[in-house]
């Protein structure tokens, strides 16, 4: 019996593997956001389950792990190795960790194969696009006015770019924010990369004024992602919980989730 049957869905979250002890403050900031996500899932009524490389060392063991889960959330973190989407690394990359890439990709594949709900946030949004065969802009500094001044390594509110995104009516992103008819919401972004070519089978469900792809979903199953950070501490507690509470409800009643893998 899965825990969703007794009211607390078990939601897997792959751990972050880079140490906060590194001189790059962005790693510590990303690890702090990971902690926020785990806390918010718990506050929203879920039982977070931390997924490690040990549990992903074989397809069989990871598939068995999925049988004990009700959903998975892919959190933020460092940059994805661009060789995974057919590009050479550029100088602006930070915290590229191949072990992290393998863990997150293996977990995402196993989640989709098991037909469980899957939600990506920031790096998780970008990773889903890569998994579906899409590409990323490695450095937005020369392409985006809204996002060009971001410095997610600085503490405090100045690390975030606050901007509007337009949610598509009927999308999973809109439903997660309690606006199934679609709306414009203000969000906090802290990233220097973005979706370039959208992966096959994904549709764009939110964009920023500068054209940045802010949300994606697979309409054939419950797979969705957002580029912004709903977990930031500068948001009111009720606002921080909206997306996580909605996702917990999806995992409790995953009627839209359908099995089927990504090649």
PDB file of C-alpha atoms in Angstrom:
ATOM      1  CA  UNK A   1       0.000   0.000   0.000  1.00  0.00           C
ATOM      2  CA  UNK A   2       1.431   3.390  -0.988  1.00  0.00           C
ATOM      3  CA  UNK A   3       1.374   6.161   1.570  1.00  0.00           C
ATOM      4  CA  UNK A   4      -0.996   8.187  -0.654  1.00  0.00           C
ATOM      5  CA  UNK A   5      -3.701   5.784   0.507  1.00  0.00           C
ATOM      6  CA  UNK A   6      -3.266   6.999   4.070  1.00  0.00           C
ATOM      7  CA  UNK A   7      -2.849  10.663   3.240  1.00  0.00           C
ATOM      8  CA  UNK A   8       0.883  11.390   3.022  1.00  0.00           C
ATOM      9  CA  UNK A   9       2.267  10.827  -0.471  1.00  0.00           C
ATOM     10  CA  UNK A  10       5.905   9.754  -0.648  1.00  0.00           C
ATOM     11  CA  UNK A  11       7.642  12.166  -3.019  1.00  0.00           C
ATOM     12  CA  UNK A  12      11.169  11.357  -4.130  1.00  0.00           C
ATOM     13  CA  UNK A  13      13.746  14.148  -4.403  1.00  0.00           C
ATOM     14  CA  UNK A  14      17.247  13.374  -5.772  1.00  0.00           C
ATOM     15  CA  UNK A  15      19.845  14.807  -3.413  1.00  0.00           C
ATOM     16  CA  UNK A  16      22.365  17.505  -4.378  1.00  0.00           C
ATOM     17  CA  UNK A  17      25.872  16.056  -4.624  1.00  0.00           C
ATOM     18  CA  UNK A  18      28.046  19.185  -4.687  1.00  0.00           C
ATOM     19  CA  UNK A  19      29.380  20.342  -1.322  1.00  0.00           C
ATOM     20  CA  UNK A  20      28.501  23.770   0.039  1.00  0.00           C
ATOM     21  CA  UNK A  21      32.145  24.033   1.167  1.00  0.00           C
ATOM     22  CA  UNK A  22      33.188  25.037  -2.358  1.00  0.00           C
ATOM     23  CA  UNK A  23      34.334  28.673  -2.790  1.00  0.00           C
ATOM     24  CA  UNK A  24      31.515  29.179  -5.309  1.00  0.00           C
ATOM     25  CA  UNK A  25      28.685  30.634  -3.203  1.00  0.00           C
ATOM     26  CA  UNK A  26      26.120  29.601  -5.802  1.00  0.00           C
ATOM     27  CA  UNK A  27      26.518  25.968  -4.766  1.00  0.00           C
ATOM     28  CA  UNK A  28      25.691  26.762  -1.158  1.00  0.00           C
ATOM     29  CA  UNK A  29      22.718  28.857  -2.271  1.00  0.00           C
ATOM     30  CA  UNK A  30      21.385  25.984  -4.396  1.00  0.00           C
ATOM     31  CA  UNK A  31      21.805  23.546  -1.524  1.00  0.00           C
ATOM     32  CA  UNK A  32      19.858  25.893   0.748  1.00  0.00           C
ATOM     33  CA  UNK A  33      17.023  25.997  -1.782  1.00  0.00           C
ATOM     34  CA  UNK A  34      17.055  22.183  -1.855  1.00  0.00           C
ATOM     35  CA  UNK A  35      16.499  22.240   1.920  1.00  0.00           C
ATOM     36  CA  UNK A  36      13.613  24.680   1.473  1.00  0.00           C
ATOM     37  CA  UNK A  37      11.981  22.359  -1.083  1.00  0.00           C
ATOM     38  CA  UNK A  38      12.185  19.338   1.213  1.00  0.00           C
ATOM     39  CA  UNK A  39      10.736  21.379   4.090  1.00  0.00           C
ATOM     40  CA  UNK A  40       7.904  22.749   1.948  1.00  0.00           C
ATOM     41  CA  UNK A  41       6.960  19.299   0.658  1.00  0.00           C
ATOM     42  CA  UNK A  42       6.747  18.089   4.233  1.00  0.00           C
ATOM     43  CA  UNK A  43       4.717  21.150   5.285  1.00  0.00           C
ATOM     44  CA  UNK A  44       2.391  20.566   2.312  1.00  0.00           C
ATOM     45  CA  UNK A  45       1.564  17.092   3.604  1.00  0.00           C
ATOM     46  CA  UNK A  46       4.060  14.866   1.786  1.00  0.00           C
ATOM     47  CA  UNK A  47       6.731  12.522   3.048  1.00  0.00           C
ATOM     48  CA  UNK A  48       9.921  13.519   1.182  1.00  0.00           C
ATOM     49  CA  UNK A  49      12.174  10.601   0.243  1.00  0.00           C
ATOM     50  CA  UNK A  50      15.762  11.536  -0.581  1.00  0.00           C
ATOM     51  CA  UNK A  51      17.070   9.611  -3.585  1.00  0.00           C
ATOM     52  CA  UNK A  52      20.809   8.921  -3.758  1.00  0.00           C
ATOM     53  CA  UNK A  53      23.159   7.455  -6.384  1.00  0.00           C
ATOM     54  CA  UNK A  54      23.160   4.217  -4.370  1.00  0.00           C
ATOM     55  CA  UNK A  55      19.457   3.762  -5.135  1.00  0.00           C
ATOM     56  CA  UNK A  56      20.080   4.520  -8.809  1.00  0.00           C
ATOM     57  CA  UNK A  57      22.952   2.095  -9.505  1.00  0.00           C
ATOM     58  CA  UNK A  58      20.770  -0.178 -11.606  1.00  0.00           C
ATOM     59  CA  UNK A  59      17.550   0.143 -13.544  1.00  0.00           C
ATOM     60  CA  UNK A  60      16.010  -2.686 -11.556  1.00  0.00           C
ATOM     61  CA  UNK A  61      16.733  -1.202  -8.158  1.00  0.00           C
ATOM     62  CA  UNK A  62      15.530   2.233  -9.206  1.00  0.00           C
ATOM     63  CA  UNK A  63      12.349   0.769 -10.692  1.00  0.00           C
ATOM     64  CA  UNK A  64      11.723  -0.971  -7.373  1.00  0.00           C
ATOM     65  CA  UNK A  65      12.252   2.349  -5.584  1.00  0.00           C
ATOM     66  CA  UNK A  66       9.592   3.929  -7.787  1.00  0.00           C
ATOM     67  CA  UNK A  67       7.063   1.345  -6.620  1.00  0.00           C
ATOM     68  CA  UNK A  68       7.333   2.867  -3.147  1.00  0.00           C
ATOM     69  CA  UNK A  69       6.832   6.459  -4.347  1.00  0.00           C
ATOM     70  CA  UNK A  70       3.828   8.524  -5.369  1.00  0.00           C
ATOM     71  CA  UNK A  71       5.722  11.183  -7.318  1.00  0.00           C
ATOM     72  CA  UNK A  72       9.112  12.833  -7.848  1.00  0.00           C
ATOM     73  CA  UNK A  73      10.360  16.421  -7.760  1.00  0.00           C
ATOM     74  CA  UNK A  74      13.571  17.449  -9.556  1.00  0.00           C
ATOM     75  CA  UNK A  75      15.108  20.457  -7.744  1.00  0.00           C
ATOM     76  CA  UNK A  76      17.503  23.197  -8.827  1.00  0.00           C
ATOM     77  CA  UNK A  77      21.279  23.134  -8.753  1.00  0.00           C
ATOM     78  CA  UNK A  78      24.321  23.557 -10.971  1.00  0.00           C
ATOM     79  CA  UNK A  79      24.558  23.540 -14.741  1.00  0.00           C
ATOM     80  CA  UNK A  80      23.915  20.430 -16.821  1.00  0.00           C
ATOM     81  CA  UNK A  81      26.838  19.118 -18.856  1.00  0.00           C
ATOM     82  CA  UNK A  82      26.178  20.612 -22.331  1.00  0.00           C
ATOM     83  CA  UNK A  83      27.637  17.515 -23.977  1.00  0.00           C
ATOM     84  CA  UNK A  84      24.361  15.838 -23.000  1.00  0.00           C
ATOM     85  CA  UNK A  85      22.630  18.043 -25.566  1.00  0.00           C
ATOM     86  CA  UNK A  86      25.366  18.038 -28.182  1.00  0.00           C
ATOM     87  CA  UNK A  87      27.248  21.251 -27.354  1.00  0.00           C
ATOM     88  CA  UNK A  88      30.738  22.084 -26.154  1.00  0.00           C
ATOM     89  CA  UNK A  89      31.037  23.674 -22.693  1.00  0.00           C
ATOM     90  CA  UNK A  90      31.234  27.479 -22.515  1.00  0.00           C
ATOM     91  CA  UNK A  91      33.169  29.519 -19.943  1.00  0.00           C
ATOM     92  CA  UNK A  92      30.063  30.697 -18.061  1.00  0.00           C
ATOM     93  CA  UNK A  93      29.210  27.221 -16.758  1.00  0.00           C
ATOM     94  CA  UNK A  94      29.298  26.509 -13.036  1.00  0.00           C
ATOM     95  CA  UNK A  95      29.161  23.379 -10.881  1.00  0.00           C
ATOM     96  CA  UNK A  96      28.896  20.890 -13.727  1.00  0.00           C
ATOM     97  CA  UNK A  97      28.655  17.542 -11.950  1.00  0.00           C
ATOM     98  CA  UNK A  98      28.320  14.471 -14.150  1.00  0.00           C
ATOM     99  CA  UNK A  99      27.311  12.257 -11.228  1.00  0.00           C
ATOM    100  CA  UNK A 100      24.469  14.684 -10.477  1.00  0.00           C
ATOM    101  CA  UNK A 101      23.401  14.648 -14.130  1.00  0.00           C
ATOM    102  CA  UNK A 102      23.304  10.849 -14.171  1.00  0.00           C
ATOM    103  CA  UNK A 103      21.341  10.682 -10.918  1.00  0.00           C
ATOM    104  CA  UNK A 104      18.746  13.229 -12.010  1.00  0.00           C
ATOM    105  CA  UNK A 105      18.335  11.751 -15.489  1.00  0.00           C
ATOM    106  CA  UNK A 106      18.079   8.187 -14.183  1.00  0.00           C
ATOM    107  CA  UNK A 107      15.478   9.260 -11.629  1.00  0.00           C
ATOM    108  CA  UNK A 108      13.497  11.216 -14.234  1.00  0.00           C
ATOM    109  CA  UNK A 109      13.467   8.284 -16.678  1.00  0.00           C
ATOM    110  CA  UNK A 110      12.411   5.822 -13.995  1.00  0.00           C
ATOM    111  CA  UNK A 111       9.644   8.169 -12.816  1.00  0.00           C
ATOM    112  CA  UNK A 112       8.224   8.516 -16.326  1.00  0.00           C
ATOM    113  CA  UNK A 113       8.507   4.785 -16.977  1.00  0.00           C
ATOM    114  CA  UNK A 114       6.587   4.128 -13.739  1.00  0.00           C
ATOM    115  CA  UNK A 115       3.835   6.566 -14.750  1.00  0.00           C
ATOM    116  CA  UNK A 116       4.343   8.732 -11.657  1.00  0.00           C
ATOM    117  CA  UNK A 117       3.848  12.506 -11.536  1.00  0.00           C
ATOM    118  CA  UNK A 118       7.096  14.390 -12.142  1.00  0.00           C
ATOM    119  CA  UNK A 119       7.737  18.078 -11.444  1.00  0.00           C
ATOM    120  CA  UNK A 120      10.951  19.956 -12.277  1.00  0.00           C
ATOM    121  CA  UNK A 121      12.061  23.274 -10.767  1.00  0.00           C
ATOM    122  CA  UNK A 122      14.768  25.482 -12.394  1.00  0.00           C
ATOM    123  CA  UNK A 123      17.580  22.981 -13.147  1.00  0.00           C
ATOM    124  CA  UNK A 124      14.878  20.309 -13.048  1.00  0.00           C
ATOM    125  CA  UNK A 125      12.985  22.233 -15.748  1.00  0.00           C
ATOM    126  CA  UNK A 126      16.104  22.410 -17.903  1.00  0.00           C
ATOM    127  CA  UNK A 127      16.963  18.761 -17.286  1.00  0.00           C
ATOM    128  CA  UNK A 128      13.521  17.605 -18.436  1.00  0.00           C
ATOM    129  CA  UNK A 129      13.975  19.577 -21.647  1.00  0.00           C
ATOM    130  CA  UNK A 130      17.338  17.899 -22.242  1.00  0.00           C
ATOM    131  CA  UNK A 131      15.856  14.478 -21.438  1.00  0.00           C
ATOM    132  CA  UNK A 132      13.254  15.024 -24.157  1.00  0.00           C
ATOM    133  CA  UNK A 133      15.966  15.939 -26.673  1.00  0.00           C
ATOM    134  CA  UNK A 134      15.944  19.705 -26.279  1.00  0.00           C
ATOM    135  CA  UNK A 135      18.844  22.140 -25.857  1.00  0.00           C
ATOM    136  CA  UNK A 136      19.749  24.973 -23.508  1.00  0.00           C
ATOM    137  CA  UNK A 137      21.129  28.475 -23.805  1.00  0.00           C
ATOM    138  CA  UNK A 138      24.318  28.129 -21.758  1.00  0.00           C
ATOM    139  CA  UNK A 139      24.501  31.799 -20.739  1.00  0.00           C
ATOM    140  CA  UNK A 140      21.569  34.219 -20.956  1.00  0.00           C
ATOM    141  CA  UNK A 141      23.642  37.332 -20.311  1.00  0.00           C
ATOM    142  CA  UNK A 142      23.641  38.302 -23.968  1.00  0.00           C
ATOM    143  CA  UNK A 143      20.078  37.226 -24.789  1.00  0.00           C
ATOM    144  CA  UNK A 144      17.802  38.403 -21.975  1.00  0.00           C
ATOM    145  CA  UNK A 145      17.107  41.821 -20.487  1.00  0.00           C
ATOM    146  CA  UNK A 146      14.871  40.409 -17.748  1.00  0.00           C
ATOM    147  CA  UNK A 147      17.383  37.801 -16.599  1.00  0.00           C
ATOM    148  CA  UNK A 148      20.762  39.270 -17.574  1.00  0.00           C
ATOM    149  CA  UNK A 149      21.606  40.796 -14.181  1.00  0.00           C
ATOM    150  CA  UNK A 150      20.954  37.696 -12.096  1.00  0.00           C
ATOM    151  CA  UNK A 151      23.564  36.742  -9.529  1.00  0.00           C
ATOM    152  CA  UNK A 152      22.171  33.799  -7.540  1.00  0.00           C
ATOM    153  CA  UNK A 153      25.308  33.667  -5.394  1.00  0.00           C
ATOM    154  CA  UNK A 154      24.499  36.888  -3.554  1.00  0.00           C
ATOM    155  CA  UNK A 155      22.489  36.601  -0.325  1.00  0.00           C
ATOM    156  CA  UNK A 156      19.235  38.468   0.187  1.00  0.00           C
ATOM    157  CA  UNK A 157      16.462  39.595  -2.113  1.00  0.00           C
ATOM    158  CA  UNK A 158      18.912  41.123  -4.606  1.00  0.00           C
ATOM    159  CA  UNK A 159      19.752  37.646  -5.883  1.00  0.00           C
ATOM    160  CA  UNK A 160      16.337  37.315  -7.530  1.00  0.00           C
ATOM    161  CA  UNK A 161      14.860  38.836 -10.643  1.00  0.00           C
ATOM    162  CA  UNK A 162      11.159  39.389  -9.960  1.00  0.00           C
ATOM    163  CA  UNK A 163       9.139  39.359 -13.152  1.00  0.00           C
ATOM    164  CA  UNK A 164       5.827  38.294 -14.673  1.00  0.00           C
ATOM    165  CA  UNK A 165       5.101  35.009 -16.441  1.00  0.00           C
ATOM    166  CA  UNK A 166       1.966  34.218 -18.407  1.00  0.00           C
ATOM    167  CA  UNK A 167       0.436  30.817 -17.638  1.00  0.00           C
ATOM    168  CA  UNK A 168      -1.381  29.038 -20.468  1.00  0.00           C
ATOM    169  CA  UNK A 169      -5.061  28.237 -19.794  1.00  0.00           C
ATOM    170  CA  UNK A 170      -5.643  24.588 -18.986  1.00  0.00           C
ATOM    171  CA  UNK A 171      -1.963  23.885 -18.360  1.00  0.00           C
ATOM    172  CA  UNK A 172      -0.491  21.945 -15.478  1.00  0.00           C
ATOM    173  CA  UNK A 173       1.493  25.045 -14.435  1.00  0.00           C
ATOM    174  CA  UNK A 174      -1.733  27.059 -14.215  1.00  0.00           C
ATOM    175  CA  UNK A 175      -3.459  24.322 -12.242  1.00  0.00           C
ATOM    176  CA  UNK A 176      -0.543  24.128  -9.802  1.00  0.00           C
ATOM    177  CA  UNK A 177      -1.091  27.830  -9.061  1.00  0.00           C
ATOM    178  CA  UNK A 178      -4.843  27.511  -8.682  1.00  0.00           C
ATOM    179  CA  UNK A 179      -5.494  29.322 -11.977  1.00  0.00           C
ATOM    180  CA  UNK A 180      -6.707  26.674 -14.428  1.00  0.00           C
ATOM    181  CA  UNK A 181      -8.053  29.396 -16.711  1.00  0.00           C
ATOM    182  CA  UNK A 182      -4.551  30.880 -16.988  1.00  0.00           C
ATOM    183  CA  UNK A 183      -3.203  34.117 -15.554  1.00  0.00           C
ATOM    184  CA  UNK A 184      -0.135  36.299 -15.150  1.00  0.00           C
ATOM    185  CA  UNK A 185       1.830  35.780 -11.951  1.00  0.00           C
ATOM    186  CA  UNK A 186       4.969  37.382 -10.516  1.00  0.00           C
ATOM    187  CA  UNK A 187       7.812  34.961  -9.855  1.00  0.00           C
ATOM    188  CA  UNK A 188      11.412  34.920  -8.626  1.00  0.00           C
ATOM    189  CA  UNK A 189      14.073  33.764 -11.080  1.00  0.00           C
ATOM    190  CA  UNK A 190      17.694  32.969 -10.272  1.00  0.00           C
ATOM    191  CA  UNK A 191      19.255  31.322 -13.309  1.00  0.00           C
ATOM    192  CA  UNK A 192      21.666  32.132 -16.112  1.00  0.00           C
ATOM    193  CA  UNK A 193      20.560  29.347 -18.455  1.00  0.00           C
ATOM    194  CA  UNK A 194      17.280  28.691 -20.212  1.00  0.00           C
ATOM    195  CA  UNK A 195      15.473  26.396 -22.630  1.00  0.00           C
ATOM    196  CA  UNK A 196      16.605  26.977 -26.231  1.00  0.00           C
ATOM    197  CA  UNK A 197      15.108  24.285 -28.493  1.00  0.00           C
ATOM    198  CA  UNK A 198      12.116  22.667 -26.816  1.00  0.00           C
ATOM    199  CA  UNK A 199      12.334  18.890 -26.504  1.00  0.00           C
ATOM    200  CA  UNK A 200      10.120  16.715 -28.692  1.00  0.00           C
ATOM    201  CA  UNK A 201       6.837  15.904 -26.989  1.00  0.00           C
ATOM    202  CA  UNK A 202       6.927  18.912 -24.661  1.00  0.00           C
ATOM    203  CA  UNK A 203       4.773  22.021 -24.956  1.00  0.00           C
ATOM    204  CA  UNK A 204       5.477  25.500 -23.603  1.00  0.00           C
ATOM    205  CA  UNK A 205       2.915  26.529 -20.975  1.00  0.00           C
ATOM    206  CA  UNK A 206       4.385  29.757 -19.597  1.00  0.00           C
ATOM    207  CA  UNK A 207       6.656  32.484 -20.939  1.00  0.00           C
ATOM    208  CA  UNK A 208       8.251  35.656 -19.596  1.00  0.00           C
ATOM    209  CA  UNK A 209       8.016  39.042 -21.298  1.00  0.00           C
ATOM    210  CA  UNK A 210      11.493  38.529 -22.785  1.00  0.00           C
ATOM    211  CA  UNK A 211      10.384  35.256 -24.370  1.00  0.00           C
ATOM    212  CA  UNK A 212      12.108  32.934 -21.889  1.00  0.00           C
ATOM    213  CA  UNK A 213      10.386  29.540 -21.703  1.00  0.00           C
ATOM    214  CA  UNK A 214       9.147  29.469 -18.107  1.00  0.00           C
ATOM    215  CA  UNK A 215       7.133  26.225 -17.988  1.00  0.00           C
ATOM    216  CA  UNK A 216       6.909  22.984 -19.948  1.00  0.00           C
ATOM    217  CA  UNK A 217       4.718  19.919 -19.845  1.00  0.00           C
ATOM    218  CA  UNK A 218       4.202  16.590 -21.531  1.00  0.00           C
ATOM    219  CA  UNK A 219       0.489  16.550 -22.399  1.00  0.00           C
ATOM    220  CA  UNK A 220       0.455  12.743 -22.612  1.00  0.00           C
ATOM    221  CA  UNK A 221       1.334  12.180 -18.936  1.00  0.00           C
ATOM    222  CA  UNK A 222       1.779  14.119 -15.679  1.00  0.00           C
ATOM    223  CA  UNK A 223       5.201  15.632 -16.372  1.00  0.00           C
ATOM    224  CA  UNK A 224       5.650  19.366 -15.871  1.00  0.00           C
ATOM    225  CA  UNK A 225       8.320  21.916 -14.986  1.00  0.00           C
ATOM    226  CA  UNK A 226       8.799  25.579 -14.076  1.00  0.00           C
ATOM    227  CA  UNK A 227      11.891  27.729 -14.544  1.00  0.00           C
ATOM    228  CA  UNK A 228      11.281  29.997 -11.543  1.00  0.00           C
ATOM    229  CA  UNK A 229      11.842  29.326  -7.838  1.00  0.00           C
ATOM    230  CA  UNK A 230       8.555  28.961  -5.899  1.00  0.00           C
ATOM    231  CA  UNK A 231      10.505  28.040  -2.751  1.00  0.00           C
ATOM    232  CA  UNK A 232      12.347  31.345  -2.138  1.00  0.00           C
ATOM    233  CA  UNK A 233      12.157  32.631   1.429  1.00  0.00           C
ATOM    234  CA  UNK A 234      11.248  36.178   0.318  1.00  0.00           C
ATOM    235  CA  UNK A 235       7.757  34.958  -0.600  1.00  0.00           C
ATOM    236  CA  UNK A 236       4.985  34.888   1.972  1.00  0.00           C
ATOM    237  CA  UNK A 237       4.555  31.450   3.527  1.00  0.00           C
ATOM    238  CA  UNK A 238       1.160  30.952   1.885  1.00  0.00           C
ATOM    239  CA  UNK A 239       2.592  31.836  -1.545  1.00  0.00           C
ATOM    240  CA  UNK A 240       5.525  29.460  -1.076  1.00  0.00           C
ATOM    241  CA  UNK A 241       3.163  26.574  -0.352  1.00  0.00           C
ATOM    242  CA  UNK A 242       0.803  26.976  -3.318  1.00  0.00           C
ATOM    243  CA  UNK A 243       2.732  24.979  -5.924  1.00  0.00           C
ATOM    244  CA  UNK A 244       3.937  22.340  -3.454  1.00  0.00           C
ATOM    245  CA  UNK A 245       0.493  21.785  -1.955  1.00  0.00           C
ATOM    246  CA  UNK A 246      -0.972  21.404  -5.444  1.00  0.00           C
ATOM    247  CA  UNK A 247       1.713  18.917  -6.455  1.00  0.00           C
ATOM    248  CA  UNK A 248       1.129  16.899  -3.282  1.00  0.00           C
ATOM    249  CA  UNK A 249      -2.538  16.665  -4.262  1.00  0.00           C
ATOM    250  CA  UNK A 250      -1.537  15.469  -7.743  1.00  0.00           C
ATOM    251  CA  UNK A 251       0.621  12.758  -6.159  1.00  0.00           C
ATOM    252  CA  UNK A 252      -2.203  11.785  -3.835  1.00  0.00           C
ATOM    253  CA  UNK A 253      -4.592  11.332  -6.777  1.00  0.00           C
ATOM    254  CA  UNK A 254      -2.397  10.847  -9.872  1.00  0.00           C
ATOM    255  CA  UNK A 255      -5.269  10.184 -12.265  1.00  0.00           C
ATOM    256  CA  UNK A 256      -3.515  12.000 -15.112  1.00  0.00           C
ATOM    257  CA  UNK A 257      -0.237  10.127 -14.827  1.00  0.00           C
ATOM    258  CA  UNK A 258       0.288   7.595 -17.590  1.00  0.00           C
ATOM    259  CA  UNK A 259       3.049   5.016 -18.025  1.00  0.00           C
ATOM    260  CA  UNK A 260       5.465   5.239 -20.913  1.00  0.00           C
ATOM    261  CA  UNK A 261       9.146   5.937 -21.323  1.00  0.00           C
ATOM    262  CA  UNK A 262      11.335   8.517 -22.959  1.00  0.00           C
ATOM    263  CA  UNK A 263      13.941   7.149 -25.334  1.00  0.00           C
TER     264      UNK A 263
END
